[in-house]
PDB file of C-alpha atoms in Angstrom:
ATOM      1  CA  MET X  23     -22.308 -28.424   1.582  1.00 51.00           C
ATOM      2  CA  ASN X  24     -18.837 -26.966   1.944  1.00 78.00           C
ATOM      3  CA  ARG X  25     -18.123 -26.729   5.630  1.00 87.00           C
ATOM      4  CA  ARG X  26     -14.374 -26.114   5.359  1.00 86.00           C
ATOM      5  CA  ALA X  27     -14.868 -23.103   3.100  1.00 87.00           C
ATOM      6  CA  ASP X  28     -17.702 -21.815   5.296  1.00 89.00           C
ATOM      7  CA  ARG X  29     -15.558 -22.078   8.414  1.00 91.00           C
ATOM      8  CA  LEU X  30     -12.898 -19.952   6.733  1.00 90.00           C
ATOM      9  CA  ALA X  31     -15.332 -17.142   5.871  1.00 91.00           C
ATOM     10  CA  PRO X  32     -14.696 -15.167   9.118  1.00 93.00           C
ATOM     11  CA  VAL X  33     -10.934 -15.553   8.648  1.00 95.00           C
ATOM     12  CA  VAL X  34     -11.185 -14.270   5.082  1.00 95.00           C
ATOM     13  CA  GLU X  35     -13.316 -11.359   6.289  1.00 96.00           C
ATOM     14  CA  MET X  36     -10.716 -10.452   8.931  1.00 97.00           C
ATOM     15  CA  ALA X  37      -7.925 -10.715   6.348  1.00 97.00           C
ATOM     16  CA  LEU X  38      -9.913  -8.470   3.998  1.00 97.00           C
ATOM     17  CA  LYS X  39     -10.348  -5.852   6.726  1.00 97.00           C
ATOM     18  CA  ALA X  40      -6.635  -6.020   7.551  1.00 97.00           C
ATOM     19  CA  GLU X  41      -5.709  -5.627   3.875  1.00 97.00           C
ATOM     20  CA  ARG X  42      -8.032  -2.641   3.460  1.00 98.00           C
ATOM     21  CA  GLU X  43      -6.608  -0.991   6.601  1.00 98.00           C
ATOM     22  CA  ALA X  44      -3.062  -1.563   5.347  1.00 98.00           C
ATOM     23  CA  ALA X  45      -4.045  -0.059   1.967  1.00 98.00           C
ATOM     24  CA  ARG X  46      -5.543   2.960   3.745  1.00 98.00           C
ATOM     25  CA  GLN X  47      -2.366   3.429   5.780  1.00 98.00           C
ATOM     26  CA  LEU X  48      -0.247   3.123   2.643  1.00 98.00           C
ATOM     27  CA  GLY X  49      -2.354   5.793   0.938  1.00 98.00           C
ATOM     28  CA  GLN X  50      -2.039   8.058   3.946  1.00 98.00           C
ATOM     29  CA  ALA X  51       1.748   7.564   4.041  1.00 98.00           C
ATOM     30  CA  GLN X  52       1.976   8.315   0.313  1.00 98.00           C
ATOM     31  CA  ASN X  53      -0.003  11.533   0.800  1.00 98.00           C
ATOM     32  CA  GLN X  54       2.302  12.613   3.619  1.00 98.00           C
ATOM     33  CA  LEU X  55       5.327  11.827   1.453  1.00 98.00           C
ATOM     34  CA  LEU X  56       3.869  13.946  -1.347  1.00 98.00           C
ATOM     35  CA  GLN X  57       3.353  16.836   1.086  1.00 98.00           C
ATOM     36  CA  ALA X  58       6.955  16.501   2.288  1.00 97.00           C
ATOM     37  CA  GLN X  59       8.190  16.532  -1.322  1.00 98.00           C
ATOM     38  CA  ARG X  60       6.157  19.650  -2.066  1.00 98.00           C
ATOM     39  CA  LYS X  61       7.457  21.409   1.035  1.00 97.00           C
ATOM     40  CA  LEU X  62      11.050  20.589   0.098  1.00 97.00           C
ATOM     41  CA  ALA X  63      10.491  21.876  -3.453  1.00 97.00           C
ATOM     42  CA  GLU X  64       8.979  25.064  -2.016  1.00 97.00           C
ATOM     43  CA  LEU X  65      11.965  25.591   0.291  1.00 96.00           C
ATOM     44  CA  GLU X  66      14.410  24.993  -2.553  1.00 95.00           C
ATOM     45  CA  ARG X  67      12.524  27.439  -4.805  1.00 96.00           C
ATOM     46  CA  PHE X  68      12.572  30.012  -2.014  1.00 93.00           C
ATOM     47  CA  ARG X  69      16.311  29.459  -1.505  1.00 92.00           C
ATOM     48  CA  ALA X  70      16.964  29.868  -5.248  1.00 92.00           C
ATOM     49  CA  ASP X  71      14.897  33.082  -5.299  1.00 91.00           C
ATOM     50  CA  TYR X  72      16.734  34.408  -2.281  1.00 87.00           C
ATOM     51  CA  GLN X  73      20.105  33.585  -3.849  1.00 86.00           C
ATOM     52  CA  GLN X  74      19.008  35.382  -7.008  1.00 89.00           C
ATOM     53  CA  GLN X  75      18.222  38.426  -4.838  1.00 84.00           C
ATOM     54  CA  TRP X  76      21.789  38.242  -3.530  1.00 81.00           C
ATOM     55  CA  ILE X  77      23.142  38.290  -7.070  1.00 84.00           C
ATOM     56  CA  ASP X  78      20.884  41.175  -8.054  1.00 84.00           C
ATOM     57  CA  ARG X  79      21.617  43.204  -4.914  1.00 80.00           C
ATOM     58  CA  GLY X  80      25.305  42.335  -5.039  1.00 77.00           C
ATOM     59  CA  ARG X  81      25.636  44.053  -8.388  1.00 80.00           C
ATOM     60  CA  GLN X  82      24.295  47.259  -6.852  1.00 84.00           C
ATOM     61  CA  GLY X  83      26.456  47.014  -3.745  1.00 82.00           C
ATOM     62  CA  VAL X  84      25.291  46.025  -0.263  1.00 80.00           C
ATOM     63  CA  SER X  85      25.979  47.146   3.268  1.00 85.00           C
ATOM     64  CA  GLY X  86      27.796  45.000   5.784  1.00 85.00           C
ATOM     65  CA  GLN X  87      24.623  44.658   7.863  1.00 88.00           C
ATOM     66  CA  TRP X  88      22.640  43.481   4.850  1.00 83.00           C
ATOM     67  CA  LEU X  89      25.338  40.897   4.107  1.00 83.00           C
ATOM     68  CA  LEU X  90      25.276  39.612   7.704  1.00 90.00           C
ATOM     69  CA  ASP X  91      21.478  39.412   7.677  1.00 88.00           C
ATOM     70  CA  TYR X  92      21.593  37.621   4.340  1.00 88.00           C
ATOM     71  CA  GLN X  93      24.138  35.075   5.551  1.00 89.00           C
ATOM     72  CA  ARG X  94      22.206  34.448   8.775  1.00 93.00           C
ATOM     73  CA  PHE X  95      18.933  33.979   6.922  1.00 91.00           C
ATOM     74  CA  LEU X  96      20.560  31.760   4.291  1.00 90.00           C
ATOM     75  CA  ALA X  97      22.043  29.583   7.056  1.00 94.00           C
ATOM     76  CA  GLN X  98      18.573  29.221   8.590  1.00 94.00           C
ATOM     77  CA  LEU X  99      17.155  28.390   5.193  1.00 94.00           C
ATOM     78  CA  GLU X 100      19.854  25.750   4.622  1.00 94.00           C
ATOM     79  CA  THR X 101      19.011  24.229   8.008  1.00 96.00           C
ATOM     80  CA  ALA X 102      15.339  24.102   7.059  1.00 97.00           C
ATOM     81  CA  VAL X 103      16.198  22.406   3.744  1.00 96.00           C
ATOM     82  CA  GLU X 104      18.369  19.830   5.540  1.00 97.00           C
ATOM     83  CA  GLN X 105      15.607  19.135   8.061  1.00 98.00           C
ATOM     84  CA  GLN X 106      13.083  18.750   5.265  1.00 97.00           C
ATOM     85  CA  ASN X 107      15.431  16.357   3.456  1.00 97.00           C
ATOM     86  CA  ARG X 108      15.582  14.239   6.627  1.00 98.00           C
ATOM     87  CA  SER X 109      11.803  14.432   6.920  1.00 97.00           C
ATOM     88  CA  LEU X 110      11.472  13.341   3.292  1.00 97.00           C
ATOM     89  CA  ALA X 111      13.772  10.352   3.881  1.00 98.00           C
ATOM     90  CA  TRP X 112      11.732   9.400   6.963  1.00 98.00           C
ATOM     91  CA  HIS X 113       8.478   9.608   4.985  1.00 98.00           C
ATOM     92  CA  GLN X 114       9.973   7.496   2.185  1.00 98.00           C
ATOM     93  CA  ASP X 115      10.898   4.873   4.791  1.00 98.00           C
ATOM     94  CA  VAL X 116       7.358   4.965   6.220  1.00 98.00           C
ATOM     95  CA  VAL X 117       5.899   4.499   2.728  1.00 98.00           C
ATOM     96  CA  GLU X 118       8.183   1.553   2.032  1.00 98.00           C
ATOM     97  CA  LYS X 119       7.261  -0.111   5.344  1.00 98.00           C
ATOM     98  CA  ALA X 120       3.565   0.507   4.666  1.00 98.00           C
ATOM     99  CA  ARG X 121       3.962  -0.949   1.170  1.00 98.00           C
ATOM    100  CA  VAL X 122       5.593  -4.087   2.597  1.00 98.00           C
ATOM    101  CA  ALA X 123       2.868  -4.404   5.249  1.00 98.00           C
ATOM    102  CA  TRP X 124       0.131  -4.024   2.630  1.00 98.00           C
ATOM    103  CA  SER X 125       1.840  -6.518   0.325  1.00 98.00           C
ATOM    104  CA  GLU X 126       1.968  -9.090   3.128  1.00 98.00           C
ATOM    105  CA  LYS X 127      -1.699  -8.541   4.010  1.00 98.00           C
ATOM    106  CA  TYR X 128      -2.679  -8.760   0.352  1.00 98.00           C
ATOM    107  CA  ALA X 129      -0.709 -11.986  -0.131  1.00 98.00           C
ATOM    108  CA  ARG X 130      -2.362 -13.513   2.945  1.00 97.00           C
ATOM    109  CA  LEU X 131      -5.811 -12.517   1.698  1.00 97.00           C
ATOM    110  CA  GLU X 132      -5.155 -13.956  -1.753  1.00 97.00           C
ATOM    111  CA  GLY X 133      -3.805 -17.163  -0.220  1.00 97.00           C
ATOM    112  CA  LEU X 134      -6.943 -17.549   1.868  1.00 96.00           C
ATOM    113  CA  ARG X 135      -9.159 -16.846  -1.139  1.00 95.00           C
ATOM    114  CA  LYS X 136      -7.341 -19.524  -3.155  1.00 96.00           C
ATOM    115  CA  LEU X 137      -7.686 -21.979  -0.265  1.00 94.00           C
ATOM    116  CA  VAL X 138     -11.423 -21.306  -0.020  1.00 94.00           C
ATOM    117  CA  GLU X 139     -11.732 -21.744  -3.779  1.00 93.00           C
ATOM    118  CA  ARG X 140      -9.830 -25.031  -3.598  1.00 93.00           C
ATOM    119  CA  TYR X 141     -12.130 -26.252  -0.804  1.00 93.00           C
ATOM    120  CA  ARG X 142     -15.165 -25.284  -2.860  1.00 92.00           C
ATOM    121  CA  GLU X 143     -13.794 -27.058  -5.910  1.00 93.00           C
ATOM    122  CA  GLU X 144     -13.078 -30.177  -3.846  1.00 92.00           C
ATOM    123  CA  ALA X 145     -16.622 -30.078  -2.435  1.00 90.00           C
ATOM    124  CA  ARG X 146     -18.059 -29.643  -5.917  1.00 92.00           C
ATOM    125  CA  LEU X 147     -16.053 -32.584  -7.256  1.00 93.00           C
ATOM    126  CA  LEU X 148     -17.126 -34.743  -4.308  1.00 92.00           C
ATOM    127  CA  ALA X 149     -20.777 -33.766  -4.848  1.00 90.00           C
ATOM    128  CA  ASP X 150     -20.461 -34.566  -8.568  1.00 90.00           C
ATOM    129  CA  LYS X 151     -18.907 -37.934  -7.733  1.00 94.00           C
ATOM    130  CA  GLN X 152     -21.685 -38.748  -5.269  1.00 93.00           C
ATOM    131  CA  GLU X 153     -24.327 -37.715  -7.768  1.00 92.00           C
ATOM    132  CA  GLN X 154     -22.736 -39.877 -10.453  1.00 91.00           C
ATOM    133  CA  LYS X 155     -22.636 -42.808  -8.020  1.00 91.00           C
ATOM    134  CA  GLN X 156     -26.332 -42.345  -7.237  1.00 90.00           C
ATOM    135  CA  LEU X 157     -27.168 -42.164 -10.946  1.00 87.00           C
ATOM    136  CA  ASP X 158     -25.162 -45.332 -11.597  1.00 83.00           C
ATOM    137  CA  GLU X 159     -26.950 -47.134  -8.752  1.00 85.00           C
ATOM    138  CA  PHE X 160     -30.307 -45.967 -10.042  1.00 83.00           C
ATOM    139  CA  ALA X 161     -29.465 -47.101 -13.571  1.00 82.00           C
ATOM    140  CA  GLN X 162     -28.336 -50.458 -12.167  1.00 82.00           C
ATOM    141  CA  ARG X 163     -31.726 -50.933 -10.480  1.00 80.00           C
ATOM    142  CA  LEU X 164     -33.602 -50.177 -13.694  1.00 80.00           C
ATOM    143  CA  ARG X 165     -31.760 -52.853 -15.684  1.00 75.00           C
ATOM    144  CA  PRO X 166     -33.468 -56.198 -15.874  1.00 72.00           C
ATOM    145  CA  PRO X 167     -31.560 -58.966 -14.168  1.00 68.00           C
ATOM    146  CA  VAL X 168     -29.405 -61.158 -16.416  1.00 69.00           C
ATOM    147  CA  TYR X 169     -29.959 -64.965 -16.042  1.00 67.00           C
TER     148      TYR X 169
END
């Protein structure tokens, strides 16, 4: 019987749940980071398209009002890109923290699993030793006495 390993079973189960939750949170953070990256790419594509419109319209000549509207909208677009860049950096930080948290939980779980395995191996070796002792004693009893 391996009581030490059995006593650790609830601790291992809790560590497993914690590791799975940390993995879930890491996956969620990675998905949010991917969404932030896509949104930034979309904003940058939109900005490039809008700047291309400026080049195209500029060749034809533009009114002062159109130029003011363009500059105002471009400034708003630049602000949105800057905000999205900050959001992206924040999401990258969240992913890194989630990765560290998961790594710690995983390391703890693996450490507990190795400890349980060591306890089981020790119990197995002890049981083998006891069995060998019993076999030796039995064999000793079967031998005729020497006079």
